[in-house]
Coordinates of C-alpha atoms and ligand atoms in Angstrom, one line a residue:
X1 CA 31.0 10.2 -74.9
X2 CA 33.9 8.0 -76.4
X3 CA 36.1 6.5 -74.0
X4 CA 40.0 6.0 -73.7
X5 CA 39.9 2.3 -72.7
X6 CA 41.8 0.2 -75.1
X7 CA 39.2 -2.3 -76.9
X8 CA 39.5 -5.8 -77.3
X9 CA 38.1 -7.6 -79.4
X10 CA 37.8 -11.5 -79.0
X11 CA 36.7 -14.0 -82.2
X12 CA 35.5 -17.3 -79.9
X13 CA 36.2 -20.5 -82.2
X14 CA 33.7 -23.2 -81.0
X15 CA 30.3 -22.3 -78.6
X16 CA 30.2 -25.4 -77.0
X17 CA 30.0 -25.9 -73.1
X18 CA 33.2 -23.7 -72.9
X19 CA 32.4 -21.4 -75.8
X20 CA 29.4 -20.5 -73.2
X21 CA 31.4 -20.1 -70.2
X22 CA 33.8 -17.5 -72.1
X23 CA 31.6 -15.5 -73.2
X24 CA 29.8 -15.6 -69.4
X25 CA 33.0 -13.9 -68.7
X26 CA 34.0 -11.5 -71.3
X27 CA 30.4 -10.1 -70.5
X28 CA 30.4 -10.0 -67.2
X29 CA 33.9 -8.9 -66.1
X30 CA 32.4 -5.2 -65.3
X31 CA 30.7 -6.6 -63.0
X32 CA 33.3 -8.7 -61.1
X33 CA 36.0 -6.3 -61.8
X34 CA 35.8 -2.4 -61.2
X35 CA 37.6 0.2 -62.8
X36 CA 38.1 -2.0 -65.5
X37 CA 41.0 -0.6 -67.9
X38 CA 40.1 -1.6 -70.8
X39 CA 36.9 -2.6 -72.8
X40 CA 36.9 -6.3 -73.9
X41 CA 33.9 -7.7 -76.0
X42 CA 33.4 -11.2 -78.1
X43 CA 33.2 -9.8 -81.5
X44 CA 32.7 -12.9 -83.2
X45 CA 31.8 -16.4 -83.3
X46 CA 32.3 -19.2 -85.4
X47 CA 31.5 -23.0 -84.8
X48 CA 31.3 -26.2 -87.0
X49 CA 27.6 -24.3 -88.7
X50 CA 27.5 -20.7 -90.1
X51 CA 23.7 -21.3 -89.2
X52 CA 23.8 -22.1 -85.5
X53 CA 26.6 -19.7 -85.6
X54 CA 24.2 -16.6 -86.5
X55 CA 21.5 -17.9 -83.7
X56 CA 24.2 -17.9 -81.2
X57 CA 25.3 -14.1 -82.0
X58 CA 22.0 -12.9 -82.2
X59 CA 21.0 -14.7 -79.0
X60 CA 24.2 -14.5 -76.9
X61 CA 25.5 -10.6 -78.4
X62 CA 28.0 -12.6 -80.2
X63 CA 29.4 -9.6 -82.9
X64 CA 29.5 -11.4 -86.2
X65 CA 28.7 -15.3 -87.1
X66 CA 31.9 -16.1 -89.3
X67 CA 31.7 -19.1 -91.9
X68 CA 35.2 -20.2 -90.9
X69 CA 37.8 -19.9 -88.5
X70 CA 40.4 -19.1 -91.3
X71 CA 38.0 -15.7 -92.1
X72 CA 37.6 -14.9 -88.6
X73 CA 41.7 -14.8 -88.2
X74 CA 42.2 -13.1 -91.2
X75 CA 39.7 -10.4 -89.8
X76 CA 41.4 -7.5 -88.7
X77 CA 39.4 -6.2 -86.5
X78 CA 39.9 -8.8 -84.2
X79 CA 42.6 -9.0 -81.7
X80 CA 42.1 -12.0 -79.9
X81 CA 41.3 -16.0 -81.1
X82 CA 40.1 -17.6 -78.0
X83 CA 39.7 -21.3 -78.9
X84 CA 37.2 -23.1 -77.2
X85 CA 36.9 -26.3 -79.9
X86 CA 37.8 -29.7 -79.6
X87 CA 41.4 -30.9 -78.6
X88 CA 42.7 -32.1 -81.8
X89 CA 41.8 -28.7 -83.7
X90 CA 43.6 -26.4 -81.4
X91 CA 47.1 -27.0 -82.7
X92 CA 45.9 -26.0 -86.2
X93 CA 44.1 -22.8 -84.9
X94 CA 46.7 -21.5 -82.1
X95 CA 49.7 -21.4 -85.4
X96 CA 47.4 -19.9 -87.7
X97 CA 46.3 -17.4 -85.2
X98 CA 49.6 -16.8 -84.1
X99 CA 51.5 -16.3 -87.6
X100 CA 48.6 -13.8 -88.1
X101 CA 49.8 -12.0 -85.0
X102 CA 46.7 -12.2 -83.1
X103 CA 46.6 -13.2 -79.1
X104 CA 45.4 -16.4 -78.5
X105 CA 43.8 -17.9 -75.4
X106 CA 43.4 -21.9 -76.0
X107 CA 41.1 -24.0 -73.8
X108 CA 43.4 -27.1 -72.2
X109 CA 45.3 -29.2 -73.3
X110 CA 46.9 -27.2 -75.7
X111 CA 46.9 -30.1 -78.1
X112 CA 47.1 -34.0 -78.9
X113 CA 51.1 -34.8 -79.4
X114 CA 54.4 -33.4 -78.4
X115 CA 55.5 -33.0 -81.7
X116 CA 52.8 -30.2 -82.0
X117 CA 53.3 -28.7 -78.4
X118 CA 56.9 -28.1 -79.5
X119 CA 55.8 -26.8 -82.5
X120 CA 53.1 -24.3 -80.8
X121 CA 56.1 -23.5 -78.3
X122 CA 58.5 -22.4 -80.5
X123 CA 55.5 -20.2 -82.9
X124 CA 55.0 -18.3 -79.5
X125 CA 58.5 -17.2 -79.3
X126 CA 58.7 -16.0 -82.4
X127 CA 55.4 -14.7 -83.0
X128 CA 56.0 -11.2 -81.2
X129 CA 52.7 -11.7 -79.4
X130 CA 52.1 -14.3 -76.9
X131 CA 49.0 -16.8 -75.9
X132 CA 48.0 -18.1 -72.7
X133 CA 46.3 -21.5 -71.7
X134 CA 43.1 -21.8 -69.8
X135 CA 44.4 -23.8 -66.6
X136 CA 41.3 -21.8 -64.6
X137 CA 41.9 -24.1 -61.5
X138 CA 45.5 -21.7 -61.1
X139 CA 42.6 -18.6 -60.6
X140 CA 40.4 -20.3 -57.6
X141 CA 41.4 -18.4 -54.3
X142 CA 42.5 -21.2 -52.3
X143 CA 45.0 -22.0 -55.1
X144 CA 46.3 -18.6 -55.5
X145 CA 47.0 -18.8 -51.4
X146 CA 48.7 -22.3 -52.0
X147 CA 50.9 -20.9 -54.7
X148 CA 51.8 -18.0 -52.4
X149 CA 52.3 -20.1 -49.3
X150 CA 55.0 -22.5 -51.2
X151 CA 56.7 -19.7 -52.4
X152 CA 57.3 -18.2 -49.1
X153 CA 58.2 -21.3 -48.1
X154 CA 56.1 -21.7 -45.6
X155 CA 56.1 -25.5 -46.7
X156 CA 59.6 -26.1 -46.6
X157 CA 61.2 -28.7 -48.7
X158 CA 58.4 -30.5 -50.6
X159 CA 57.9 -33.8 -49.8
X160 CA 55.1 -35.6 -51.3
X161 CA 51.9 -34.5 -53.1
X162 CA 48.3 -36.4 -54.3
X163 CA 46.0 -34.7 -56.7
X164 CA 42.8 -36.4 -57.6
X165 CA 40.5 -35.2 -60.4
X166 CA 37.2 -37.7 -60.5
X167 CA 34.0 -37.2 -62.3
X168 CA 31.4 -40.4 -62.7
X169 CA 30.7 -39.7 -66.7
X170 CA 32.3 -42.7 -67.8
X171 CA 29.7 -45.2 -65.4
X172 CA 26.8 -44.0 -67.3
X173 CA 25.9 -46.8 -69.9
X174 CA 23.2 -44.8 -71.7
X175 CA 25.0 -41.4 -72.8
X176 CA 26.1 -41.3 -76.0
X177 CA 29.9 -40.9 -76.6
X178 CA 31.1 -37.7 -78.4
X179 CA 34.6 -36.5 -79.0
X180 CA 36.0 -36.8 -75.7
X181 CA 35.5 -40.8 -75.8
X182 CA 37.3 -41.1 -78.8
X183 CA 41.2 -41.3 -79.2
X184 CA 41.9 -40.0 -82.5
X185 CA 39.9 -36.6 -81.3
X186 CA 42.6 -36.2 -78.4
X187 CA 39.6 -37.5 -76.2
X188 CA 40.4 -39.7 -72.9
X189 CA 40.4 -38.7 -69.2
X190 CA 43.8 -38.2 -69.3
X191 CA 43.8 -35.4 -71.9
X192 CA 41.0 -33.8 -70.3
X193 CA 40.8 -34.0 -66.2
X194 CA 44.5 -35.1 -66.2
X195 CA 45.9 -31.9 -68.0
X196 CA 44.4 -29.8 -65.0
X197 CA 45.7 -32.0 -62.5
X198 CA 49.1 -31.9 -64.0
X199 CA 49.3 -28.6 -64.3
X200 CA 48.4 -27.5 -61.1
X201 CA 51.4 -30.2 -59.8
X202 CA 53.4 -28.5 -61.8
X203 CA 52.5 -25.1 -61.1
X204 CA 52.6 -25.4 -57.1
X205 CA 55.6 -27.8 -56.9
X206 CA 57.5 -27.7 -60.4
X207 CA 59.2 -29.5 -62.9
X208 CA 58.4 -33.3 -63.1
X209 CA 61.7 -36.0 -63.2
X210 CA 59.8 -39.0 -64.2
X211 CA 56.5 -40.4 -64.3
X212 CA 55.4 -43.8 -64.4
X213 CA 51.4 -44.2 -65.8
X214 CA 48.4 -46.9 -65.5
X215 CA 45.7 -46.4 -68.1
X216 CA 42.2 -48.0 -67.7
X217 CA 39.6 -48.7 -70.1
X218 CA 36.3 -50.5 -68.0
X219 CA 33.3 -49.9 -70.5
X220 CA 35.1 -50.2 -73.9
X221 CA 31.2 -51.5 -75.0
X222 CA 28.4 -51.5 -72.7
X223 CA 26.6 -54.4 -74.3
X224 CA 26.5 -54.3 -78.5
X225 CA 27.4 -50.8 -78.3
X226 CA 30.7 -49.2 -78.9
X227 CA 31.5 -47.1 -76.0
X228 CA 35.5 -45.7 -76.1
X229 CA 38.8 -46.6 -76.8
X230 CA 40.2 -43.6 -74.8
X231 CA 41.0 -43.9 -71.5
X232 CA 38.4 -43.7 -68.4
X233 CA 40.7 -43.2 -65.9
X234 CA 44.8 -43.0 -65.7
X235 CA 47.0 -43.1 -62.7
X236 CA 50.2 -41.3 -62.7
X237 CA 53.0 -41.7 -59.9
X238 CA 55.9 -39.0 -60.4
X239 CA 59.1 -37.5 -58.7
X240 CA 59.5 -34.0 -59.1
X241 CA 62.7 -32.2 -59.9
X242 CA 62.7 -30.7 -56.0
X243 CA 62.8 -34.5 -54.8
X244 CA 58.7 -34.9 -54.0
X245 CA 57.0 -38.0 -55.2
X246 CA 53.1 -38.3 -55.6
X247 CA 50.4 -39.2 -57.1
X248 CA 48.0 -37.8 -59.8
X249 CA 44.8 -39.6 -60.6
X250 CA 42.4 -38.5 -63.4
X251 CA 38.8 -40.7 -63.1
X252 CA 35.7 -40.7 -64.7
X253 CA 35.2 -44.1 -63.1
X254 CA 33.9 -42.6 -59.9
X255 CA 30.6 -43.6 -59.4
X256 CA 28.8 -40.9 -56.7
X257 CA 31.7 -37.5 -57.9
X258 CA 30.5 -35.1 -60.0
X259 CA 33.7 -32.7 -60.4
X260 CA 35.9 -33.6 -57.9
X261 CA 39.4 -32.2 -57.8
X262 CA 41.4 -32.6 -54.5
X263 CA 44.8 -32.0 -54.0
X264 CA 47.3 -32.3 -51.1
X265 CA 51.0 -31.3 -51.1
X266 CA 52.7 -32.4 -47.8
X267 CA 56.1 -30.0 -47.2
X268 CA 59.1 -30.6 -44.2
X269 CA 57.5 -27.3 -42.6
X270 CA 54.1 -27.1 -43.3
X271 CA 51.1 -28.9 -45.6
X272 CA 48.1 -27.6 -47.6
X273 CA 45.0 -29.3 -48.2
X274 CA 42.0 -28.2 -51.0
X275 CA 39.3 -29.7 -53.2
X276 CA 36.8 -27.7 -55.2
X277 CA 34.4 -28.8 -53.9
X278 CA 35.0 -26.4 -50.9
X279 CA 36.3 -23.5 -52.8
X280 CA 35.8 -21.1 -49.9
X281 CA 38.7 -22.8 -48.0
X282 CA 42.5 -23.5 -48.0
X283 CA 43.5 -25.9 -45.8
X284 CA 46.8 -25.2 -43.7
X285 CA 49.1 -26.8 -41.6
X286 CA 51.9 -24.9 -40.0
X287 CA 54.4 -27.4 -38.5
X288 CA 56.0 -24.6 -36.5
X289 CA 52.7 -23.6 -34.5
X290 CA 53.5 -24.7 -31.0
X291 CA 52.1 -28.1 -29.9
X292 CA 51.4 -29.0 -25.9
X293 CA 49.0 -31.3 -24.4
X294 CA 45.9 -31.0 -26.0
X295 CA 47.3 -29.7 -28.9
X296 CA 48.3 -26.4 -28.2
X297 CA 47.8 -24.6 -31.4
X298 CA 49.0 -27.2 -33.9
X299 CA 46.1 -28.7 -36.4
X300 CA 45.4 -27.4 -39.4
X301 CA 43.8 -23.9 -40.2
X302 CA 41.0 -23.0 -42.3
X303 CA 42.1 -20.0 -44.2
X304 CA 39.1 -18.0 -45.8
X305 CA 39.9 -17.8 -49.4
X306 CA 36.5 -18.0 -51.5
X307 CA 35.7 -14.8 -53.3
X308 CA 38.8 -12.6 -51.9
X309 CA 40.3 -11.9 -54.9
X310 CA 42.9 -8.8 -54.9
X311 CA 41.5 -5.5 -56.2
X312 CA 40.2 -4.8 -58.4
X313 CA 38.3 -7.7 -58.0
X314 CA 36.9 -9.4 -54.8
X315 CA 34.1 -6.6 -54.4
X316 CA 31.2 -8.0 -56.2
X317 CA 29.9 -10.7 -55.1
X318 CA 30.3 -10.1 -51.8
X319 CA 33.6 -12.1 -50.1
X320 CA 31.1 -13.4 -47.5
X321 CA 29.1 -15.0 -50.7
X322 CA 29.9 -18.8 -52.0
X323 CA 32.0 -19.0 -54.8
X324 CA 31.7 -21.7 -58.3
X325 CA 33.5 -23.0 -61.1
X326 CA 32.7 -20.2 -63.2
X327 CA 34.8 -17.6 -60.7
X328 CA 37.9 -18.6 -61.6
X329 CA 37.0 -18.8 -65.8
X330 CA 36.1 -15.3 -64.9
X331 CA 39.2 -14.4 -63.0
X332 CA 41.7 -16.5 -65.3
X333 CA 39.9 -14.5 -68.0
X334 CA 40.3 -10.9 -66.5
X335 CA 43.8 -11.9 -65.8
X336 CA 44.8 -12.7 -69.8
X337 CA 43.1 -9.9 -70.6
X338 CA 45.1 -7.4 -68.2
X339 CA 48.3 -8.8 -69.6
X340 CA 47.2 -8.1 -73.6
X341 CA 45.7 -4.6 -72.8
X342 CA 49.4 -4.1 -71.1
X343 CA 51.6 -6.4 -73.0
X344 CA 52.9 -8.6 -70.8
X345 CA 53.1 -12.2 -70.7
X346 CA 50.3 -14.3 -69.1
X347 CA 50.8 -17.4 -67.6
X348 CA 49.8 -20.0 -67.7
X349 CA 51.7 -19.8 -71.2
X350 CA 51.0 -21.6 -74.2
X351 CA 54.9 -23.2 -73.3
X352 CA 53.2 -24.3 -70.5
X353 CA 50.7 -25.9 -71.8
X354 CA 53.6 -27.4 -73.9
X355 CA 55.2 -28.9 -71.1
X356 CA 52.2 -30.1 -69.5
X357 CA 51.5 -32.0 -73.0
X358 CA 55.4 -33.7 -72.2
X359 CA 53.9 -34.5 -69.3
X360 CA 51.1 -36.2 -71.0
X361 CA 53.2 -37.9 -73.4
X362 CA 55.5 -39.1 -71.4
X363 CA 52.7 -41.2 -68.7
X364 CA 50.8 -42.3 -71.9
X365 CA 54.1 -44.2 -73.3
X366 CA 55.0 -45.0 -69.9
X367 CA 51.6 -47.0 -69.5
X368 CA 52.1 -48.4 -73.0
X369 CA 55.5 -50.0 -71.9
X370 CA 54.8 -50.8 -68.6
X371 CA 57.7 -48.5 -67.5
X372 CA 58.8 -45.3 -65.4
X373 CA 60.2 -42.3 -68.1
X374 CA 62.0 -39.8 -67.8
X375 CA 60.4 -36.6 -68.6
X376 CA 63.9 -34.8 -69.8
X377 CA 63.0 -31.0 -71.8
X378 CA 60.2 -29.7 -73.9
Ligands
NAD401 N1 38.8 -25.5 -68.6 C1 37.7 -26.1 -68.4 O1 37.1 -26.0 -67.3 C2 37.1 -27.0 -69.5 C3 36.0 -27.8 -69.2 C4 35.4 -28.5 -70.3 C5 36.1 -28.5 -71.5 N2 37.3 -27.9 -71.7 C6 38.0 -27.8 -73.0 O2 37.3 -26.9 -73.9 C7 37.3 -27.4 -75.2 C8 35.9 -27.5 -75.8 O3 35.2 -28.4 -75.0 P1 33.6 -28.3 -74.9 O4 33.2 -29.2 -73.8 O5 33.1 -26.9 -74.9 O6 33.2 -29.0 -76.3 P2 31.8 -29.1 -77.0 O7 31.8 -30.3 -77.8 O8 30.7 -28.7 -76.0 O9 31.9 -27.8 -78.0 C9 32.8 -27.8 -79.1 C10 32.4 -26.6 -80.0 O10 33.4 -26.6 -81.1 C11 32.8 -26.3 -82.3 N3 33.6 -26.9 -83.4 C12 33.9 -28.1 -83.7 N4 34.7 -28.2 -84.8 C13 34.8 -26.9 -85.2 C14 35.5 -26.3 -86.3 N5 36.2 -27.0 -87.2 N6 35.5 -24.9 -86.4 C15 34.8 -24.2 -85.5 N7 34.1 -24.7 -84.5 C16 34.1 -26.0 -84.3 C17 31.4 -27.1 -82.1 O11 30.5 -26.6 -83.1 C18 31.1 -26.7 -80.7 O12 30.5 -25.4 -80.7 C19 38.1 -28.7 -75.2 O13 39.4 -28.5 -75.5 C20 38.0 -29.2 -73.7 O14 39.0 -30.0 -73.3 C21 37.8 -27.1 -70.7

């Protein structure tokens, strides 16, 4: 019986620990998300060796192990370059892909300067197809709720706003470093857990004015051995273009967290509190709740949020059962996918991720000259 359902086809550059997790979602999206209107499949895979690249198609249902990335874009049969390599080969990739007129969906950050996120920004516009960033944090329930909340206003004016991401990777003397502890790779915590963080400030509350930025570096050697010269953990403090200041703290310092992201955003009217590591929950304060002697009804409220996606997601698993990380790959997936089978424009954009790079750029000089900057245009 052939079906009607537009197909996708998806070439995944790079089947590293993200690689995996896109995949996990291409495959299972019929499970999470029915009817499903169109049929999506990874139809190829191509990493740094053809050889472990055939293993991980025959194992994983991969389609076709491709020598290269550049024969995988000029394939085509494929519709989609999903780029799951790392940072400092994605600017190279998203404008080949583009120019080739294939969708692209890029793993964050989009890349390593602002020279190349303007560059990427402008190849969007003119590409006549579009690309979208994988911010997945945007895609977990109680984020979704947040963004709605603040744009019904039910925070009011936005006053101030913290969002923390802290792993402990960086206090472990023994692990190896890798690409992510090396600057010239576009490694460094600020790259990596900070992009989220700043995106999801950005997303909720808007544009950023200035930023002022703090850079640390605690185990540049652990003994003899070279450890990193990228940085462990960076503190940003910002005013927003609405008027809120905050703070944004990216950490791999943190001895005892293992992927904490937490975030507050305090607003004249209301206030909304969430960390992942409760992703059933969004915290909320609603100023205008009456208050009386023992407390009337002010305080905040836990609002439900976990696996209650709209349709036609939300069924399977069960809303009653916990949610992970992985939901939201699975959702921010489904969600790119909807707007190539339709043609519209996803967001988070690849100009997003653009001005999130800014963002980036701007804290990282900032630290350098011991200075607040202004943020100004992509
Ligand atoms: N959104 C998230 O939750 C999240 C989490 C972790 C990492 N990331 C991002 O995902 C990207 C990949 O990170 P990772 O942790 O999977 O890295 P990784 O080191 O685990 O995997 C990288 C993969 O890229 C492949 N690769 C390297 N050079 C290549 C080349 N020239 N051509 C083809 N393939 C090549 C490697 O073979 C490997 O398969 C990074 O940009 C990172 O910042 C996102």
């Amino acid at each position: 019986m052939s079906s009607s359902k537009k197909n996708l086809r998806i070439g995944l550059v790079g089947f590293g620990s993200m690689g995996r997790t896109h995949a996990y979602a291409v495959h299972n999206l019929p499970y999470y998300y029915h009817p499903l209107l169109y049929c999506a499949k990874v139809a190829g895979v191509c990493t740094t060796s053809a050889e472990r690249s055939r293993a991980y198609a025959e194992q994983y249902g991969l389609g076709r192990a491709y020598e290269n990335v550049e024969s995988m874009i000029a394939d085509e049969t494929i519709d989609i370059i999903d780029i799951c390599t790392p940072n400092e080969l994605h600017f190279d990739t998203v404008l080949a892909a583009l120019k080739a007129g294939k969708y692209v969906l890029c793993e964050k950050p989009l890349c390593v300067t602002t020279e190349q996120a303007r560059a990427i920004a402008d190849a969007e516009k003119s590409s006549g197809v579009f690309g979208g960033m994988v911010f997945n944090n945007r895609f977990m329930a109680p984020i979704l709720r947040a963004k709605l909340l603040i744009d019904q206003g039910r925070l009011g004016r936005l006053l101030s706003f913290h969002c923390a991401y802290e792993h402990n990777s960086s206090t472990f003397a023994e692990k190896e470093p890798g690409w992510k502890q090396t600057a010239a790779h576009g490694g460094g915590v600020l790259n990596d857990l900070g992009s989220h963080a700043v995106d999801l400030i950005y997303h909720l509350c808007g544009e950023f004015d200035c930023v002022q930025g703090l850079s640390q570096i605690a185990f540049a050697q652990h003994g003899e051995r070279w450890q990193t010269d990228a940085d462990e953990a960076f503190y940003i403090t910002a005013q927003l273009k609405c008027g809120a200041c905050g703070t944004i703290v990216a950490n791999k310092l943190a001895t005892g967290a293992n992927d904490d992201l937490s975030l507050s955003i305090f607003g004249e009217t209301g206030s909304i509190k969430y960390s992942l590591n409760e992703p059933e929950w969004l915290y909320f304060y609603d100023r205008t709740r009456p208050t009386a002697p023992i407390g009337g009804e002010s305080g905040y409220i836990r609002i439900e949020c976990g696996g209650r996606y709209p349709a036609p997601g939300g069924a399977f698993p069960s809303p009653k059962a916990t949610v992970g990380w992985l939901r939201c790959h699975v959702e921010s997936y489904f969600t790119f996918l909807n707007c190539v089978a339709s043609g519209t424009p996803f967001t988070p954009s690849l100009t997003d991720g653009a001005y999130v790079q800014l963002i980036l750029e701007r804290a990282r000089s900032s630290a350098a000259q011991g200075m607040q900057l202004k943020v100004g245009a992509l």
